[in-house]
PDB file of C-alpha atoms in Angstrom:
ATOM      1  CA  GLY B   1     -94.241 163.109  45.116  1.00 37.00           C
ATOM      2  CA  GLU B   2     -95.354 159.656  46.112  1.00 41.00           C
ATOM      3  CA  SER B   3     -94.114 156.717  44.284  1.00 48.00           C
ATOM      4  CA  VAL B   4     -93.963 153.004  44.214  1.00 59.00           C
ATOM      5  CA  GLY B   5     -90.632 151.266  44.312  1.00 53.00           C
ATOM      6  CA  LEU B   6     -89.067 147.921  44.318  1.00 43.00           C
ATOM      7  CA  HIS B   7     -86.361 146.500  46.610  1.00 46.00           C
ATOM      8  CA  LEU B   8     -84.572 144.212  44.172  1.00 48.00           C
ATOM      9  CA  PRO B   9     -83.927 145.211  40.582  1.00 86.00           C
ATOM     10  CA  THR B  10     -82.826 141.608  39.449  1.00 92.00           C
ATOM     11  CA  LEU B  11     -83.721 138.110  40.653  1.00 94.00           C
ATOM     12  CA  SER B  12     -82.224 134.870  39.192  1.00 95.00           C
ATOM     13  CA  VAL B  13     -83.840 131.630  40.184  1.00 96.00           C
ATOM     14  CA  GLN B  14     -83.592 127.986  39.138  1.00 97.00           C
ATOM     15  CA  GLU B  15     -86.348 126.466  37.195  1.00 97.00           C
ATOM     16  CA  GLY B  16     -88.817 124.817  39.669  1.00 97.00           C
ATOM     17  CA  ASP B  17     -87.932 127.189  42.568  1.00 97.00           C
ATOM     18  CA  ASN B  18     -90.379 129.510  43.897  1.00 97.00           C
ATOM     19  CA  SER B  19     -89.913 133.409  43.241  1.00 97.00           C
ATOM     20  CA  ILE B  20     -90.722 136.346  45.427  1.00 97.00           C
ATOM     21  CA  ILE B  21     -90.740 139.816  44.057  1.00 96.00           C
ATOM     22  CA  ASN B  22     -91.263 142.637  46.418  1.00 95.00           C
ATOM     23  CA  CYS B  23     -92.573 146.176  45.959  1.00 94.00           C
ATOM     24  CA  ALA B  24     -92.870 149.060  48.518  1.00 93.00           C
ATOM     25  CA  TYR B  25     -95.322 151.774  47.990  1.00 90.00           C
ATOM     26  CA  SER B  26     -95.697 155.182  49.877  1.00 84.00           C
ATOM     27  CA  ASN B  27     -99.277 156.410  48.918  1.00 87.00           C
ATOM     28  CA  SER B  28    -101.377 155.416  51.964  1.00 86.00           C
ATOM     29  CA  ALA B  29    -104.501 156.212  49.999  1.00 85.00           C
ATOM     30  CA  SER B  30    -103.661 153.615  47.355  1.00 88.00           C
ATOM     31  CA  ASP B  31    -106.472 151.080  47.256  1.00 88.00           C
ATOM     32  CA  TYR B  32    -105.836 148.911  44.208  1.00 91.00           C
ATOM     33  CA  PHE B  33    -102.660 147.082  43.433  1.00 94.00           C
ATOM     34  CA  ILE B  34    -101.598 145.290  40.196  1.00 95.00           C
ATOM     35  CA  TRP B  35     -98.823 143.118  39.192  1.00 96.00           C
ATOM     36  CA  TYR B  36     -97.809 143.064  35.483  1.00 96.00           C
ATOM     37  CA  LYS B  37     -95.409 141.037  33.454  1.00 97.00           C
ATOM     38  CA  GLN B  38     -93.588 142.620  30.491  1.00 96.00           C
ATOM     39  CA  GLU B  39     -91.676 140.676  28.031  1.00 95.00           C
ATOM     40  CA  SER B  40     -89.119 142.390  25.837  1.00 93.00           C
ATOM     41  CA  GLY B  41     -90.683 144.612  23.229  1.00 93.00           C
ATOM     42  CA  LYS B  42     -94.212 143.969  24.475  1.00 95.00           C
ATOM     43  CA  GLY B  43     -96.776 145.792  26.555  1.00 96.00           C
ATOM     44  CA  PRO B  44     -97.545 144.968  30.157  1.00 96.00           C
ATOM     45  CA  GLN B  45     -99.570 141.840  30.754  1.00 94.00           C
ATOM     46  CA  PHE B  46    -101.892 141.683  33.725  1.00 93.00           C
ATOM     47  CA  ILE B  47    -100.876 138.881  36.182  1.00 95.00           C
ATOM     48  CA  ILE B  48    -102.952 139.535  39.383  1.00 96.00           C
ATOM     49  CA  ASP B  49    -104.442 142.296  41.501  1.00 94.00           C
ATOM     50  CA  ILE B  50    -105.608 142.933  44.955  1.00 95.00           C
ATOM     51  CA  ARG B  51    -107.690 145.520  46.684  1.00 92.00           C
ATOM     52  CA  SER B  52    -106.784 147.158  49.892  1.00 91.00           C
ATOM     53  CA  ASN B  53    -109.569 145.362  51.885  1.00 93.00           C
ATOM     54  CA  MET B  54    -107.614 142.099  51.323  1.00 95.00           C
ATOM     55  CA  ASP B  55    -104.244 140.850  52.371  1.00 96.00           C
ATOM     56  CA  LYS B  56    -103.811 137.914  50.217  1.00 98.00           C
ATOM     57  CA  ARG B  57    -105.014 136.666  46.774  1.00 97.00           C
ATOM     58  CA  GLN B  58    -104.115 133.640  44.730  1.00 97.00           C
ATOM     59  CA  GLY B  59    -104.165 132.959  41.143  1.00 95.00           C
ATOM     60  CA  GLN B  60    -102.849 130.001  39.069  1.00 93.00           C
ATOM     61  CA  ARG B  61     -99.104 129.634  40.544  1.00 96.00           C
ATOM     62  CA  VAL B  62     -99.228 133.175  41.545  1.00 98.00           C
ATOM     63  CA  THR B  63     -99.984 134.915  44.994  1.00 98.00           C
ATOM     64  CA  VAL B  64    -100.039 138.537  45.868  1.00 98.00           C
ATOM     65  CA  LEU B  65     -99.791 139.622  49.394  1.00 98.00           C
ATOM     66  CA  LEU B  66    -100.532 143.008  50.753  1.00 97.00           C
ATOM     67  CA  ASN B  67     -99.236 144.492  54.003  1.00 96.00           C
ATOM     68  CA  LYS B  68    -100.829 147.712  54.403  1.00 92.00           C
ATOM     69  CA  THR B  69     -99.098 148.542  57.713  1.00 93.00           C
ATOM     70  CA  VAL B  70     -95.688 148.710  56.144  1.00 94.00           C
ATOM     71  CA  LYS B  71     -96.880 149.561  52.770  1.00 94.00           C
ATOM     72  CA  HIS B  72     -95.465 146.398  51.040  1.00 95.00           C
ATOM     73  CA  LEU B  73     -96.675 144.279  48.251  1.00 96.00           C
ATOM     74  CA  SER B  74     -95.006 140.888  47.005  1.00 97.00           C
ATOM     75  CA  LEU B  75     -95.786 138.596  44.166  1.00 98.00           C
ATOM     76  CA  GLN B  76     -94.975 134.866  44.686  1.00 98.00           C
ATOM     77  CA  ILE B  77     -94.532 132.707  41.707  1.00 98.00           C
ATOM     78  CA  ALA B  78     -94.637 128.933  42.413  1.00 98.00           C
ATOM     79  CA  ALA B  79     -92.572 126.429  40.384  1.00 97.00           C
ATOM     80  CA  THR B  80     -91.032 129.177  38.238  1.00 97.00           C
ATOM     81  CA  GLN B  81     -90.615 128.256  34.615  1.00 97.00           C
ATOM     82  CA  PRO B  82     -88.385 129.626  31.864  1.00 96.00           C
ATOM     83  CA  GLY B  83     -91.465 131.224  30.377  1.00 96.00           C
ATOM     84  CA  ASP B  84     -91.725 133.437  33.653  1.00 97.00           C
ATOM     85  CA  SER B  85     -88.494 135.179  32.706  1.00 97.00           C
ATOM     86  CA  ALA B  86     -89.543 138.882  32.210  1.00 97.00           C
ATOM     87  CA  VAL B  87     -89.597 142.141  34.057  1.00 96.00           C
ATOM     88  CA  TYR B  88     -92.281 142.497  36.722  1.00 97.00           C
ATOM     89  CA  PHE B  89     -93.821 145.634  37.758  1.00 96.00           C
ATOM     90  CA  CYS B  90     -96.150 146.469  40.570  1.00 96.00           C
ATOM     91  CA  ALA B  91     -98.458 149.360  40.220  1.00 95.00           C
ATOM     92  CA  GLU B  92    -100.865 151.247  42.389  1.00 92.00           C
ATOM     93  CA  THR B  93    -103.930 153.353  41.439  1.00 87.00           C
ATOM     94  CA  SER B  94    -105.169 156.303  42.869  1.00 71.00           C
ATOM     95  CA  ASN B  95    -108.108 158.415  41.880  1.00 65.00           C
ATOM     96  CA  SER B  96    -106.745 161.518  40.190  1.00 55.00           C
ATOM     97  CA  GLY B  97    -110.160 163.335  40.417  1.00 57.00           C
ATOM     98  CA  GLY B  98    -113.475 162.643  38.991  1.00 57.00           C
ATOM     99  CA  SER B  99    -113.609 159.097  37.376  1.00 53.00           C
ATOM    100  CA  ASN B 100    -110.029 158.869  36.117  1.00 62.00           C
ATOM    101  CA  TYR B 101    -107.555 156.499  37.985  1.00 77.00           C
ATOM    102  CA  LYS B 102    -103.855 156.969  37.488  1.00 84.00           C
ATOM    103  CA  LEU B 103    -101.604 154.018  37.466  1.00 90.00           C
ATOM    104  CA  THR B 104     -98.110 154.534  39.061  1.00 91.00           C
ATOM    105  CA  PHE B 105     -95.555 151.870  38.204  1.00 94.00           C
ATOM    106  CA  GLY B 106     -92.684 150.765  40.308  1.00 92.00           C
ATOM    107  CA  LYS B 107     -89.134 150.526  38.956  1.00 90.00           C
ATOM    108  CA  GLY B 108     -89.536 146.853  37.785  1.00 93.00           C
ATOM    109  CA  THR B 109     -87.692 143.606  38.640  1.00 95.00           C
ATOM    110  CA  LEU B 110     -85.933 141.572  36.045  1.00 95.00           C
ATOM    111  CA  LEU B 111     -86.682 137.881  36.661  1.00 97.00           C
ATOM    112  CA  THR B 112     -84.360 135.306  35.057  1.00 96.00           C
ATOM    113  CA  VAL B 113     -85.074 131.673  35.377  1.00 97.00           C
ATOM    114  CA  ASN B 114     -82.297 129.366  34.694  1.00 94.00           C
ATOM    115  CA  PRO B 115     -82.997 125.938  33.299  1.00 90.00           C
TER     116      PRO B 115
ATOM    117  CA  GLY F   1    -112.183 140.446  25.790  1.00 69.00           C
ATOM    118  CA  ALA F   2    -110.680 143.721  26.468  1.00 88.00           C
ATOM    119  CA  VAL F   3    -108.288 143.843  23.725  1.00 93.00           C
ATOM    120  CA  VAL F   4    -106.304 146.897  22.868  1.00 96.00           C
ATOM    121  CA  SER F   5    -104.228 147.286  19.698  1.00 97.00           C
ATOM    122  CA  GLN F   6    -101.605 149.802  18.528  1.00 98.00           C
ATOM    123  CA  HIS F   7    -100.477 150.680  15.130  1.00 98.00           C
ATOM    124  CA  PRO F   8     -97.707 150.811  14.015  1.00 98.00           C
ATOM    125  CA  SER F   9     -95.854 148.283  16.081  1.00 97.00           C
ATOM    126  CA  ARG F  10     -92.641 150.052  15.185  1.00 97.00           C
ATOM    127  CA  VAL F  11     -91.679 153.122  13.205  1.00 98.00           C
ATOM    128  CA  ILE F  12     -88.482 154.796  12.109  1.00 97.00           C
ATOM    129  CA  CYS F  13     -88.563 158.470  11.189  1.00 96.00           C
ATOM    130  CA  LYS F  14     -86.087 161.219  10.351  1.00 97.00           C
ATOM    131  CA  SER F  15     -85.588 163.874  12.775  1.00 97.00           C
ATOM    132  CA  GLY F  16     -87.972 166.886  12.362  1.00 97.00           C
ATOM    133  CA  THR F  17     -90.794 164.770  10.964  1.00 97.00           C
ATOM    134  CA  SER F  18     -94.119 163.877  12.736  1.00 97.00           C
ATOM    135  CA  VAL F  19     -95.311 160.483  13.664  1.00 98.00           C
ATOM    136  CA  LYS F  20     -98.911 159.396  14.532  1.00 98.00           C
ATOM    137  CA  ILE F  21     -99.494 156.421  16.713  1.00 98.00           C
ATOM    138  CA  GLU F  22    -102.961 154.839  17.064  1.00 97.00           C
ATOM    139  CA  CYS F  23    -104.564 153.010  19.972  1.00 97.00           C
ATOM    140  CA  ARG F  24    -107.682 151.055  19.424  1.00 96.00           C
ATOM    141  CA  SER F  25    -109.972 149.305  21.873  1.00 94.00           C
ATOM    142  CA  LEU F  26    -111.290 146.255  19.713  1.00 94.00           C
ATOM    143  CA  ASP F  27    -114.001 144.768  21.639  1.00 90.00           C
ATOM    144  CA  PHE F  28    -115.143 147.535  24.219  1.00 89.00           C
ATOM    145  CA  GLN F  29    -115.807 151.172  24.231  1.00 90.00           C
ATOM    146  CA  ALA F  30    -113.085 153.017  26.150  1.00 90.00           C
ATOM    147  CA  THR F  31    -114.196 156.003  27.999  1.00 87.00           C
ATOM    148  CA  THR F  32    -110.590 156.781  28.933  1.00 91.00           C
ATOM    149  CA  MET F  33    -107.242 156.231  27.343  1.00 94.00           C
ATOM    150  CA  PHE F  34    -103.782 156.568  28.723  1.00 95.00           C
ATOM    151  CA  TRP F  35    -100.554 157.076  26.947  1.00 97.00           C
ATOM    152  CA  TYR F  36     -97.204 155.941  28.562  1.00 97.00           C
ATOM    153  CA  ARG F  37     -93.671 156.203  27.524  1.00 97.00           C
ATOM    154  CA  GLN F  38     -91.028 153.709  28.484  1.00 96.00           C
ATOM    155  CA  PHE F  39     -87.258 154.206  28.003  1.00 92.00           C
ATOM    156  CA  PRO F  40     -84.923 151.220  27.915  1.00 88.00           C
ATOM    157  CA  LYS F  41     -84.636 149.353  31.185  1.00 87.00           C
ATOM    158  CA  GLN F  42     -86.898 151.874  32.888  1.00 91.00           C
ATOM    159  CA  SER F  43     -90.412 151.784  34.080  1.00 93.00           C
ATOM    160  CA  LEU F  44     -93.603 153.194  32.290  1.00 95.00           C
ATOM    161  CA  MET F  45     -94.187 156.862  32.771  1.00 95.00           C
ATOM    162  CA  LEU F  46     -97.625 158.234  32.313  1.00 95.00           C
ATOM    163  CA  MET F  47     -97.706 160.943  29.637  1.00 96.00           C
ATOM    164  CA  ALA F  48    -101.287 161.857  29.500  1.00 95.00           C
ATOM    165  CA  THR F  49    -104.893 160.851  30.171  1.00 92.00           C
ATOM    166  CA  SER F  50    -107.589 161.444  27.584  1.00 91.00           C
ATOM    167  CA  ASN F  51    -111.360 161.125  27.880  1.00 87.00           C
ATOM    168  CA  GLU F  52    -113.460 160.708  24.733  1.00 83.00           C
ATOM    169  CA  GLY F  53    -114.507 164.039  23.260  1.00 81.00           C
ATOM    170  CA  SER F  54    -112.345 166.247  25.607  1.00 85.00           C
ATOM    171  CA  LYS F  55    -108.873 167.607  25.828  1.00 87.00           C
ATOM    172  CA  ALA F  56    -106.175 165.341  27.205  1.00 92.00           C
ATOM    173  CA  THR F  57    -104.745 165.941  30.673  1.00 93.00           C
ATOM    174  CA  TYR F  58    -100.942 165.856  30.425  1.00 95.00           C
ATOM    175  CA  GLU F  59     -98.558 165.011  33.337  1.00 94.00           C
ATOM    176  CA  GLN F  60     -96.120 167.427  34.508  1.00 94.00           C
ATOM    177  CA  GLY F  61     -93.024 167.958  32.228  1.00 94.00           C
ATOM    178  CA  VAL F  62     -94.939 166.500  29.084  1.00 96.00           C
ATOM    179  CA  GLU F  63     -95.214 169.116  26.331  1.00 95.00           C
ATOM    180  CA  LYS F  64     -98.756 169.149  25.038  1.00 94.00           C
ATOM    181  CA  ASP F  65     -97.705 170.925  21.812  1.00 95.00           C
ATOM    182  CA  LYS F  66     -95.247 168.206  21.047  1.00 96.00           C
ATOM    183  CA  PHE F  67     -97.338 165.310  21.962  1.00 97.00           C
ATOM    184  CA  LEU F  68    -100.680 165.841  20.409  1.00 96.00           C
ATOM    185  CA  ILE F  69    -103.486 163.452  21.674  1.00 95.00           C
ATOM    186  CA  ASN F  70    -106.713 163.115  20.013  1.00 91.00           C
ATOM    187  CA  HIS F  71    -109.506 160.808  21.480  1.00 89.00           C
ATOM    188  CA  ALA F  72    -112.175 161.352  18.838  1.00 82.00           C
ATOM    189  CA  SER F  73    -114.252 158.188  19.468  1.00 90.00           C
ATOM    190  CA  LEU F  74    -114.812 155.640  22.128  1.00 91.00           C
ATOM    191  CA  THR F  75    -112.425 153.136  20.403  1.00 94.00           C
ATOM    192  CA  LEU F  76    -109.675 155.238  19.013  1.00 94.00           C
ATOM    193  CA  SER F  77    -106.972 157.531  20.529  1.00 95.00           C
ATOM    194  CA  THR F  78    -104.084 158.916  18.610  1.00 96.00           C
ATOM    195  CA  LEU F  79    -100.715 160.228  19.794  1.00 97.00           C
ATOM    196  CA  THR F  80     -98.752 162.406  17.459  1.00 97.00           C
ATOM    197  CA  VAL F  81     -95.157 163.128  18.040  1.00 98.00           C
ATOM    198  CA  THR F  82     -94.425 166.324  16.263  1.00 97.00           C
ATOM    199  CA  SER F  83     -90.970 167.486  14.992  1.00 97.00           C
ATOM    200  CA  ALA F  84     -89.528 164.358  16.473  1.00 97.00           C
ATOM    201  CA  HIS F  85     -85.972 164.254  17.725  1.00 97.00           C
ATOM    202  CA  PRO F  86     -83.693 161.341  18.469  1.00 97.00           C
ATOM    203  CA  GLU F  87     -84.439 161.910  22.338  1.00 96.00           C
ATOM    204  CA  ASP F  88     -88.055 161.043  21.546  1.00 97.00           C
ATOM    205  CA  SER F  89     -87.125 157.713  20.606  1.00 97.00           C
ATOM    206  CA  SER F  90     -88.863 155.316  23.088  1.00 97.00           C
ATOM    207  CA  PHE F  91     -91.468 152.610  23.615  1.00 97.00           C
ATOM    208  CA  TYR F  92     -94.904 154.233  23.551  1.00 98.00           C
ATOM    209  CA  ILE F  93     -97.659 152.180  25.196  1.00 98.00           C
ATOM    210  CA  CYS F  94    -101.479 153.015  25.393  1.00 97.00           C
ATOM    211  CA  SER F  95    -104.038 151.625  27.842  1.00 96.00           C
ATOM    212  CA  ALA F  96    -107.793 151.986  27.953  1.00 94.00           C
ATOM    213  CA  SER F  97    -110.428 151.802  30.710  1.00 89.00           C
ATOM    214  CA  VAL F  98    -114.103 151.765  30.851  1.00 83.00           C
ATOM    215  CA  LEU F  99    -116.274 153.848  33.277  1.00 71.00           C
ATOM    216  CA  GLU F 100    -117.616 150.825  34.924  1.00 68.00           C
ATOM    217  CA  MET F 101    -114.271 149.496  35.999  1.00 70.00           C
ATOM    218  CA  ALA F 102    -112.432 152.795  36.017  1.00 67.00           C
ATOM    219  CA  ASP F 103    -109.457 151.583  37.903  1.00 72.00           C
ATOM    220  CA  GLU F 104    -108.590 148.724  35.572  1.00 83.00           C
ATOM    221  CA  GLN F 105    -106.612 149.385  32.479  1.00 90.00           C
ATOM    222  CA  PHE F 106    -106.038 147.274  29.504  1.00 93.00           C
ATOM    223  CA  PHE F 107    -102.650 147.647  27.700  1.00 96.00           C
ATOM    224  CA  GLY F 108    -101.781 147.757  24.165  1.00 97.00           C
ATOM    225  CA  PRO F 109     -98.668 146.002  22.732  1.00 97.00           C
ATOM    226  CA  GLY F 110     -96.655 149.127  22.380  1.00 98.00           C
ATOM    227  CA  THR F 111     -95.131 151.127  19.603  1.00 98.00           C
ATOM    228  CA  ARG F 112     -91.343 151.267  19.085  1.00 98.00           C
ATOM    229  CA  LEU F 113     -90.345 154.911  17.906  1.00 98.00           C
ATOM    230  CA  THR F 114     -86.848 155.272  16.572  1.00 98.00           C
ATOM    231  CA  VAL F 115     -85.961 158.895  15.376  1.00 97.00           C
ATOM    232  CA  LEU F 116     -82.827 159.146  13.262  1.00 96.00           C
TER     233      LEU F 116
END
């Protein structure tokens, strides 16, 4: 079946550096993509989203880039802080029929920020 | 807004017993709720989708008789793990969405189930 995957399972950066987390997806029908942050023992926390009619969206310290040609999604975190240490998941939604949208999660990238 | 809670946050039970996990949307009415399972160092895997007042739709490989889902109201869905075994030990996470924003899901904090 179609899936969402990640290039790098772990990423270690120095505090203050910029972080880039990548994600590849295979469902060409995907039209909505989300990045989540998950800290240990907690549920996913929404970071930023982007729809397929856009190629870039910025939030506070975060930017999501979407390249539909190569089915690639990235999350950029500026001036990474120790509090950014967590597992980051990309997810894509597809309509499973009717009004239900199913989320498919990527494998996740563990981001470690060194002080 | 859009807060989802789960209860309990963690539970330990003996093998063979049943455990019920509640998922509540606190400040909105959820037309659809989703249940996920997450094993250590793995991603979230969708188990089932439930719409209020109708039977849940289970993903392939998920036993509907083992994982009973009830979505009796627009603010509450329950997942009951029946005859739990150690391999059912996992992190169970629910999410909820509303019809007007059907592709956005709001996640609960998760429930850690440990079966001895």
